[in-house]
Every structure is written in structure tokens, then in C-alpha cells.
Amino acid sequence: MTELINAVEAVDVRFPTSLELDGSDAMNPEPDYSAAYVTIRTSEGAAGHGLAFTVGRGNDVEVAAVRALAPLVTGLSVDEVLGDLGAFSRRLTGDSQLRWLGPEKGAIHMAAAAIVNAMWDLYGRRQNKPVWQLLSELTPEQLVDLVDFRYLEDALTRDEALDILRRAEPGRAERTDHLLRHGYPAYTTTPGWLGYDDEKLVRLSVQAVADGFTQIKLKVGVDPADDRRRLRLAREALGPDIRIAVDANQAWGVRQAIDWMTTLAPYDPYWIEEPTSPDDILGHAAIRRALSPMKVATGEHTHNQVMFKQLLQANAIDILQLDASRTAGVTENVAILLLAAKFGVPVCPHAGGVGLCEMVQHLAMFDYVAVSGTTENRVIEYVDHLHEHFTDPVRVRDGHYLAPTAPGISAELHPASIAAHRFPDGPIWNRQATA
Amino acid sequence: MTELINAVEAVDVRFPTSLELDGSDAMNPEPDYSAAYVTIRTSEGAAGHGLAFTVGRGNDVEVAAVRALAPLVTGLSVDEVLGDLGAFSRRLTGDSQLRWLGPEKGAIHMAAAAIVNAMWDLYGRRQNKPVWQLLSELTPEQLVDLVDFRYLEDALTRDEALDILRRAEPGRAERTDHLLRHGYPAYTTTPGWLGYDDEKLVRLSVQAVADGFTQIKLKVGVDPADDRRRLRLAREALGPDIRIAVDANQAWGVRQAIDWMTTLAPYDPYWIEEPTSPDDILGHAAIRRALSPMKVATGEHTHNQVMFKQLLQANAIDILQLDASRTAGVTENVAILLLAAKFGVPVCPHAGGVGLCEMVQHLAMFDYVAVSGTTENRVIEYVDHLHEHFTDPVRVRDGHYLAPTAPGISAELHPASIAAHRFPDGPIWNRQATA
């Protein structure tokens, strides 16, 4: 009997993070971190888990988008899908009717990400390997077959991608060993939410360095005087050697970004993240030219590989911040890692939210082992929220993510967490409603 | 009593256009033209109608997106909303949780368009004016107040926008009179769907010119030999003076677009539309440089004003094809028309689908009367599908759209059409299911 995909289940799961102002920034004052949580089930009883992260309202739309894609998936042969995950991804993103809702952007693309990641999770479980290792053991040809080069070839050809992967092949075993022993460098956003007062900011910043982090990040963009004071306090507390990145979460226009960051420059911010609209490639390029040598970072809202291609072509970014569920999951992120390697731009994945730390660690570790071959100037974002809800939570020690060893992509939620946080009928939300 | 918005209703309406291959192109082989149809109702019994166009599957996701936005709208004072439609639009596109699904792109942004347009429809009905006329009678200051300049100021300042509008003010009355007497030039896509055979292509092309059109458009991008033959047949049938645009609907990579169009150049295509990914600003610029003086057109999938800004900044397009329900409706389109005027690029709106002709005519006519002040090299797309379902259908005579005179934005569907085509329970779809 051929093993078939029997079901693509989607659940609306929300965490009431707005109550503590965790996650508060210039554009997201009160997020309720949420997930359109996807489970793919097969006729043999196997399962894979993935999710699309949102910040509350609209998570139901995301669930609807997953359900709209589900009929393209159910009934497929598991072996055929796993044998050509590039084609599987194109099937989801290229459906001639559903792509009108994007194309390759917004709710429908994030839904594709959740399904694609669930399929990679299932693949990892089947191979008994964490996804970073599974990817790192594929041949250059297998990896390049995942990539849809149609819109990329003016920046990255198949042959160039193969060259990048082949150059990194000899060191794979050594780097895997290093990774398993030392982990992958992290930075932390935990101290810097806008909703935290000065005392909490300083205390958490000092704690972060004591915990082994050599980079932290602060949110900025609402009040310039506040930003100067907060950055000064952090700089005074941490000294000159700790990198302090700042993140405006799209709050500014192009000129405003340049002016605002110029006033923060005396406190040596390492990068400015999302200074303006995530769609503004030319705007990011102008900001980078004006602020250099301060670095410009973006990517968590960069909606597909064509946008990343242009950010690189336009010399608009110093740091590429890919996301696990904004673009179409592991498969599109392989292309994005190859683009970054071609242009020599370090990838520092966006994380936090629900399960993003869990998922992006696999991508960064694969990049180290098999693509860029280095962790120099590369760090994975770390936020210490909501990990307790995952069956294989990230482990961060001394400022490093330890390499996951459990099979899959680490996105599985505990059944009890799902039941408690299911929206709107789970007990967490019933309590909110009646409080 | 203050008049309040009582309800935002959304209905899933689909037309089985795939049965006739109407609308078939390189990326949309079998569309079922659909609408997330929105009605806003007030406490005084007034109503406004708008819609977001989709091509079938996924229209339910679009309806879900409208319903997610509805709580931001219900309960608002109608007078306050109509008094600051710029703020109303930012309320819909800037919700701190819902914007995560975009931001300002995809299903959630199209849902905003449907609601914004419904509100403009209500405004027009209240003023007893078609929306083109309502817009054309606003002062430059009122129009500029609609625009969110945050991400635009590096390309268009408020003062520059005011200058553009003030320069056009003296001729408004004369151009309104001209418009009412002569209409606005159109071109037709009716002959060119990929699913039509050569005989039908030639017959409909000749008929289009007999009907007064001086420009037609053919779909291309699946087979180069077919494209050469079809374009040659049309050129031979129509002679050298009729403009023949071609539309690849995103089928190609950048180099492929240049190569493919070079082989069609002998048949003098007037513009190449959507040669590659709609997100590829730099790609469009490269294609334009390579193919000049052939023109490059895009816009129906350009998801917001920041993307249009960059297409203009990068000299990537000769023709800007705004859409009524891809960007956030009339309000964002005022900004896009101002951007186009600043850069001197003609606007030729995308239309067809469901109700797009009905809605975009208002934008093009407003542009003529109060923004660019000219129809030179400007044409509105025309497709002769589905107009019979609208209470105020477009009227096209001798290759021109006649100016609508009924109040509103012309997006109201007949109740009988809604009832028949409601998905999945309307009788049209019940018949399909049981056929």
C-alpha cells in the first residue's frame, strides 16, 4: 500500500502575551503571540508538525489559508512528496487560483510555510534526524533541486549554487562535530522590549551578558529621547565590547530613519533593524549608504526570495534576517541561504514569537555546516518566551544554541498547550473573556 | 442620533468562467472569477458596496480577511469616517495585530481595499455623485490629507503632491465637460485569451477595431512559437497603426523575458505587461533597459504604494497599471496616481475580472480631471465579461468608457446575481457539483 497524506489539520493557538507587554515594540504594542499550528498525518500513522506565527487577531485568517491549501496536499503519496520537496513547494505556492491571494506573499504564503515545514518535520522524523542534519547530509545536487530558479537566475544560477555547496562539502563533518560540541552563537532580544522600564532594561541587559551573550537588541522608534536614554543606559551598563543592535520595526520613513539613527550613533548601535517599510528595497539601500559603517538588517517581513534577491542586488543590507514561516518554509529558505552566500551577506535569523527559535536554528546550523561554512558575524536571535510549550524546546547555554538532536524541526507543541490555548474556546481564553 | 456603521457583510461570490476559458493566460489557465463582496450598512439604513477580486479558490480566505477587519469598522460614526478617510484607511492597514499578515500585502490588504471602496461608495451615494466626480471636486488639501506619506516622502512630499493638484485645478471644469461628452479611451483584452484558437483571436481582434478600439492586448508566455504566430496573425489582420500590447502574466525570469520579447519585437508589441515576478522591481528595470523602446507595464499585482514608489524611482516601468482592489482601494490609489504624476508615468488601470472595470474607471477619470490632466497615452483596460451582474455596469462606446453618472463606485451586484453565484451553496455551484 502506498502511504498517503491523509490530513492537514490546522488549529488556532494563541498565547496572551499582551498581558505582560512581552514582545512590545514600535509597531506591535500589544501582541498576542499566536500560531496557525499544522499537523500533517499519513495513512501509516506518521505525523509532521509546522506552524505559521502571527501576533493575534488574524490568526483565524491564517488557519483559513492553511485549510485552503490542504486539498492540494491530501491524497498525495508521502514518498513522492519527500522525493521532490521542491515540486511540493511549487505546488503550494503556484496553484493558479490561490496564488492570486499573493502571489508568494501574505497569509497564503505563510500558510504554505507552515505546511512545507510540517512536511520537513515528517521527513526528519522518518530519517531519524533533526532537520539541520538532514539538510546538511543532502548532496549539492539534491539541495539545488529544491530551489525554484525561475526568478533568481539574474542573481544566482543553478551552477553558481552548486559551486557554493561543493566548496563547503569537504568541511561538513568537521563543522558538524564543532556544532554538536559548541553550539551556534545567539543574541538576545529579551532585555529590550519597549514596554519594559529602565530598571528592567538594565537589569536584563546585565543578566544577558552574565548569561554569556555578546550581543543584545533593544526596540526603538517611538520617542527619540527615550531611545537615546535607553541606549545610553544599556551602553553604560555593558561597556564598549558588547554589541547592541536596535530594531525600529518599520516605524520610520527613509529620511526619518537616517536622522533618528544619526542621533543614536554616539552609543554605537551595531545594526539598525527594520528601519522602514520591509518592502522598501531602495529605501534600505539609501539608509545603508547614509549610515555606514552602522549596519542595516532586515528580513522578518521580507515575503519571498525575489525580495531577498533584490535587497542583495541593491546592496541594501549588511545582515539578512530570514524567518521560518514568512517565506515558504525550509525549501524557500535553502534558496535564500544560497543567495546570501553568493553575495557574502551573513544570515542572522529572526526568531522569538511562537516556535521561531525552534525552527530557525535548523536553518542557521545547516548554513554553517553546508552553505556559508562559517559562524563569523552570525548569530541567531533568542527570546526566552513560550519554549515550555514545545516538546523539543531550544536549549541555549552560555550564549549559544545547542544543536537539536531529536528528529524533525522542533515545532511540535505539547497537546496540553494546544488544548489550553486554542482560540477562542481553550480555557486560557475563556478565562480572559470572563475576567 | 449619530449615524453608526452597523455591519460589514462579506459574501463569497464566484462565477464559473473556467468553463469557457475566458480569462485564461500563462499563469491562470482556468480562473473562476470571484469576489469577496462587501456591503457596509449604517444605522440609518444607508449602504455602500465594494469587493476584492480573486480567481476562485481562496475567495473564502478573502472573505475571512474581510471578517477579521470588520470589528475595526463596526460602531464607528459614519460622519467621522467620511470626514477623514485617510485615517480610516490607516486604521484598516495599520492594526498592530492584523498587519502581521501583510504588512500591506496579500489577502489582508485586498480585504482592506474592499472595505475602503465600499466606504467610498457610500460617500458617493450620500453626495449623490459618482466617485470620480466626488474625488474631482475635493480640494487639493482634502486629497493630500488622504495620503499616508510616511514611506513616500523620499519620492513625493506633501508639498509636491499639493503642487501637482493645484496645477491641475484650473482645467477641472473643462475636462469634466470633455469627459462627460467623449468618455475615456479604452483598450480591450477580449480577443487575446490563451485559450482561444487562431480563428477566434483574429475574428475578435478585427471586431475590436471595428468597435472603435485602437489598442488590443494578447496573452503570451506559454509557447514562443505560438506567441509569434498569434502576434503575427493579429498584426497582419490589424495593420501597423493599431497598438497591440502583450501580457506574460509573470511567466518569465528576467533574462528569459528579454530573450522571448526580442523574438516578438518584429511584430511591434506596444508594451510587455508583467514580464516577470511582480515583486521584481530591479528585474523590471533591467528588462526595460534591454527592450527599450518597447514599453514595460506592470501593476495589477503590485501590492502597495511603496512598491509603486520603487518601480518609479528605479525607472522600471513605462506604464503604471493600478488595480482597484489589490492596493487598499480608492484612498491608496490617490497616492499612487500622485506618485505617477510626479514621475510623469501614464496610468493605464488593470481591469477585467469581477467589477474591476466598474471601479477603476472612477480612478482614471479622476486622474484626468484633477491629477495628470491628460488622457495622452492613457487607456483603461476593458474586458466584456460579467458586467450584466452589476446595477451600474460600465458603458463602452466607440472604444471609450462613458463617464458613470450614477452615485457611488459602480461595484453593486444585483441581488439575484449574488444569490445565484454564492459559493458553495448558490444554484450555479450546486449545478456544477451535481453535473
Short mmCIF file of N, CA, C and O in Angstrom, two decimals, chain B residues 20 43 100 166 248 255 259 281 287 342 354 358 395 416 421:
data_model
loop_
_atom_site.label_atom_id
_atom_site.label_comp_id
_atom_site.label_asym_id
_atom_site.label_seq_id
_atom_site.Cartn_x
_atom_site.Cartn_y
_atom_site.Cartn_z
N GLU B 20 -15.44 28.39 -19.99
CA GLU B 20 -15.29 28.94 -21.35
C GLU B 20 -13.85 29.37 -21.65
O GLU B 20 -13.58 29.93 -22.70
N SER B 43 -26.67 52.67 10.58
CA SER B 43 -27.85 52.66 11.45
C SER B 43 -29.02 53.43 10.84
O SER B 43 -30.15 53.29 11.30
N TRP B 100 0.40 41.99 10.75
CA TRP B 100 1.39 40.91 10.64
C TRP B 100 1.12 40.01 9.43
O TRP B 100 2.04 39.43 8.86
N ARG B 166 -2.67 71.42 -7.50
CA ARG B 166 -3.01 72.84 -7.76
C ARG B 166 -2.79 73.20 -9.21
O ARG B 166 -3.54 74.00 -9.78
N ALA B 248 2.49 38.73 -20.27
CA ALA B 248 3.04 37.41 -19.93
C ALA B 248 2.57 36.93 -18.56
O ALA B 248 2.90 35.81 -18.17
N ARG B 255 16.08 37.25 -17.67
CA ARG B 255 16.77 37.05 -18.96
C ARG B 255 15.83 36.41 -19.98
O ARG B 255 15.86 36.73 -21.16
N ASP B 259 14.88 37.70 -23.75
CA ASP B 259 15.07 36.86 -24.94
C ASP B 259 13.76 36.63 -25.68
O ASP B 259 13.68 36.74 -26.90
N ILE B 281 11.29 44.59 -8.83
CA ILE B 281 11.48 45.97 -9.28
C ILE B 281 12.75 46.08 -10.12
O ILE B 281 12.73 46.64 -11.23
N ILE B 287 14.80 44.64 -17.57
CA ILE B 287 14.05 44.29 -18.79
C ILE B 287 13.77 45.55 -19.61
O ILE B 287 13.92 45.57 -20.83
N LYS B 342 3.99 62.62 -10.42
CA LYS B 342 5.30 63.18 -10.08
C LYS B 342 6.38 62.68 -11.04
O LYS B 342 7.25 63.43 -11.48
N VAL B 354 -13.95 40.65 -11.94
CA VAL B 354 -15.29 40.98 -11.49
C VAL B 354 -15.29 42.42 -10.97
O VAL B 354 -14.65 42.72 -9.96
N GLU B 358 -15.62 48.39 -13.59
CA GLU B 358 -16.57 49.30 -12.95
C GLU B 358 -15.85 50.26 -11.99
O GLU B 358 -16.18 51.44 -11.91
N ARG B 395 -20.27 51.39 -19.44
CA ARG B 395 -20.79 51.59 -20.79
C ARG B 395 -19.61 51.99 -21.66
O ARG B 395 -18.97 53.02 -21.43
N ALA B 416 -29.95 39.24 -7.32
CA ALA B 416 -30.17 37.93 -7.97
C ALA B 416 -28.85 37.30 -8.39
O ALA B 416 -28.69 36.06 -8.34
N HIS B 421 -24.83 33.02 -7.52
CA HIS B 421 -23.41 32.67 -7.60
C HIS B 421 -22.74 32.54 -6.24
O HIS B 421 -21.52 32.38 -6.16
#
